[in-house]
Short mmCIF file of C-alpha atoms in Angstrom, two decimals:
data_model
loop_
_atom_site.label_atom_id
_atom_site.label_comp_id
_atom_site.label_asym_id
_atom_site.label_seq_id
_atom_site.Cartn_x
_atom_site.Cartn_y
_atom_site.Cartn_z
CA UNK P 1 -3.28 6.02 -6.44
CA UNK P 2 0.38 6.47 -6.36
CA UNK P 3 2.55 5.23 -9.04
CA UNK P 4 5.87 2.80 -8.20
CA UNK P 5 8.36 5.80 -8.22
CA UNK P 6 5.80 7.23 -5.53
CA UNK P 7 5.31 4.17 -3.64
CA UNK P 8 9.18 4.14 -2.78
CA UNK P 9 9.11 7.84 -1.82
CA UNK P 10 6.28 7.36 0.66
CA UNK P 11 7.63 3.70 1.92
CA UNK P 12 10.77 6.29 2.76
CA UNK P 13 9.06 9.10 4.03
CA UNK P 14 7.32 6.09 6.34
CA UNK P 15 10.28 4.60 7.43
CA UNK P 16 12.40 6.71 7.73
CA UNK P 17 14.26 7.02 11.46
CA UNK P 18 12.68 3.29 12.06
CA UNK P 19 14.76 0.25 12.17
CA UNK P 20 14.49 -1.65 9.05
CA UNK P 21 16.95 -2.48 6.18
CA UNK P 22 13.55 -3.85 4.03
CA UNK P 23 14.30 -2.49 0.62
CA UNK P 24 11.69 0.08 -0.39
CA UNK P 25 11.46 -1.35 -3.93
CA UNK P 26 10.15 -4.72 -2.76
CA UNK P 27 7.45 -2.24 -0.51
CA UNK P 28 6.17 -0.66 -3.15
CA UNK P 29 6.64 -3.43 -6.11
CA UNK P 30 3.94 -5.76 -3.15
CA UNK P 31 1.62 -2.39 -2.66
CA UNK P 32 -0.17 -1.71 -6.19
CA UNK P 33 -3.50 -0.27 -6.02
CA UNK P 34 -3.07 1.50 -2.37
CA UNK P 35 -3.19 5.05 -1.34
CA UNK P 36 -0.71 7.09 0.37
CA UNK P 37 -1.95 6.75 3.85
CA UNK P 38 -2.82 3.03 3.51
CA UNK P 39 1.09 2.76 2.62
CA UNK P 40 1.99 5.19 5.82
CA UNK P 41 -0.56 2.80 7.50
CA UNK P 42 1.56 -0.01 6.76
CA UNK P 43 4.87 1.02 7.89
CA UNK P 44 3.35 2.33 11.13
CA UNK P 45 1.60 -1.16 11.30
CA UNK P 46 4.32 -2.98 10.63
CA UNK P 47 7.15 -0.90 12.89
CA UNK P 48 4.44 -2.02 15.96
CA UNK P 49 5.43 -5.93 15.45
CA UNK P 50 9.01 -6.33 16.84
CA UNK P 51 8.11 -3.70 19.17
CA UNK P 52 5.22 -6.13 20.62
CA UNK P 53 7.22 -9.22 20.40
CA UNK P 54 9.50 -7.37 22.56
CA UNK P 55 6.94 -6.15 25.36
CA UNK P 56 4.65 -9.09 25.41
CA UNK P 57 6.57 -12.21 24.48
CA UNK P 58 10.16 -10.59 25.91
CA UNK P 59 11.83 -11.25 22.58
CA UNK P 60 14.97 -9.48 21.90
CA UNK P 61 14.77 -6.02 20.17
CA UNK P 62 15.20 -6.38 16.40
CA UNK P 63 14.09 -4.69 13.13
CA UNK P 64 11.32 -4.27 11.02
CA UNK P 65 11.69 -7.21 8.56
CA UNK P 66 10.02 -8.04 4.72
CA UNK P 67 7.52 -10.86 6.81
CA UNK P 68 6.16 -7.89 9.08
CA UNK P 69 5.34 -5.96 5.98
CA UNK P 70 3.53 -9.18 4.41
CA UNK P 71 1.80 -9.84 7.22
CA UNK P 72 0.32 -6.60 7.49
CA UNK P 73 -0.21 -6.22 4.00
CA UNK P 74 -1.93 -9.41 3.81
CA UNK P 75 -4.23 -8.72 6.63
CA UNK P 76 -6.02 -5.35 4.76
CA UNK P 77 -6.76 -5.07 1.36
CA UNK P 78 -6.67 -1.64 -0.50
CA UNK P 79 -10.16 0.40 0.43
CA UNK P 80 -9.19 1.78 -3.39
CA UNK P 81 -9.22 -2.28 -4.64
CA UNK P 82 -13.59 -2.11 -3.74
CA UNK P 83 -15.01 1.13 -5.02
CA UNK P 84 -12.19 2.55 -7.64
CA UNK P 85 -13.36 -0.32 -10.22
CA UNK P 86 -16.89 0.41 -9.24
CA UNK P 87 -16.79 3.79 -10.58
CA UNK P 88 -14.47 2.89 -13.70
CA UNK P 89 -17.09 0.79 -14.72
CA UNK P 90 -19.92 3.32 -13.79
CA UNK P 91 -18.37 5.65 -15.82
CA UNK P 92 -17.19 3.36 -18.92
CA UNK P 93 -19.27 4.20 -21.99
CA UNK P 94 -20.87 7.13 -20.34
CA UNK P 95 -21.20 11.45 -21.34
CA UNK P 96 -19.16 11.80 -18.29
CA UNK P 97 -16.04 9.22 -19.13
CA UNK P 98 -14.47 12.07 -21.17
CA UNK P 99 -14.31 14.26 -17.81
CA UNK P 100 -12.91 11.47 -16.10
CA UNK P 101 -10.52 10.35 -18.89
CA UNK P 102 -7.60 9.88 -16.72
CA UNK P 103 -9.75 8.24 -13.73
CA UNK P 104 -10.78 5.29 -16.21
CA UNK P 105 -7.57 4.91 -17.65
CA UNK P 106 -5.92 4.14 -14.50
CA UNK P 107 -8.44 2.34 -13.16
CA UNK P 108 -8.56 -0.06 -16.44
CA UNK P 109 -6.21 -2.00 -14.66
CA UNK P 110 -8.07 -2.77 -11.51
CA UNK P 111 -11.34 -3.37 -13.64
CA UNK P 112 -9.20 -6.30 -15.23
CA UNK P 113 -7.88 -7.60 -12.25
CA UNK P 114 -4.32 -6.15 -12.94
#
């Protein structure tokens, strides 16, 4: 899963050329534990909100805001947050946890809820 640093590159590479002023910190600081294209996901998700208040409720056109982003983020949970502890714990204490060092380290903090 992508680190912060990465989080705010792809919350760029997802907005970028759509109307929003959301700072991409805040993005990736609320979007821990989810992949790259659950992120691009989310921005595309997100970008269709004002755009359907527009065509179905005639609302005047405006931009992509922090409460689109929530909402969407708080409708779909990371598909990482149900199998990526799984297999941490699998592999904890295991022959194979040595090959997958780096796989249980990172995923020590979803095992712990973190």
């Amino acid at each position: 899963h992508p680190d912060l640093p990465a989080r705010r590159k792809i919350f760029e590479i997802g907005l970028k050329d759509k109307p929003c002023r959301v700072d991409v910190a805040e993005l990736a600081a609320m979007t821990d534990g989810y992949a790259s294209a659950e992120i691009i996901d989310i921005c595309e998700k997100a970008a269709k909100i004002p755009l359907r208040e527009r065509i179905k409720e005639g609302k005047p056109r405006r931009e992509i805001v922090l409460a689109d982003f929530e909402r969407v983020v708080a409708e779909r949970k990371s598909v990482l947050s149900g199998w990526y502890p799984k297999a941490v714990r699998e592999l904890t204490g295991t022959e194979e946890a040595g090959m997958f060092q780096e796989l249980v380290e990172a995923g020590e903090g979803y095992v712990s809820g973190g």
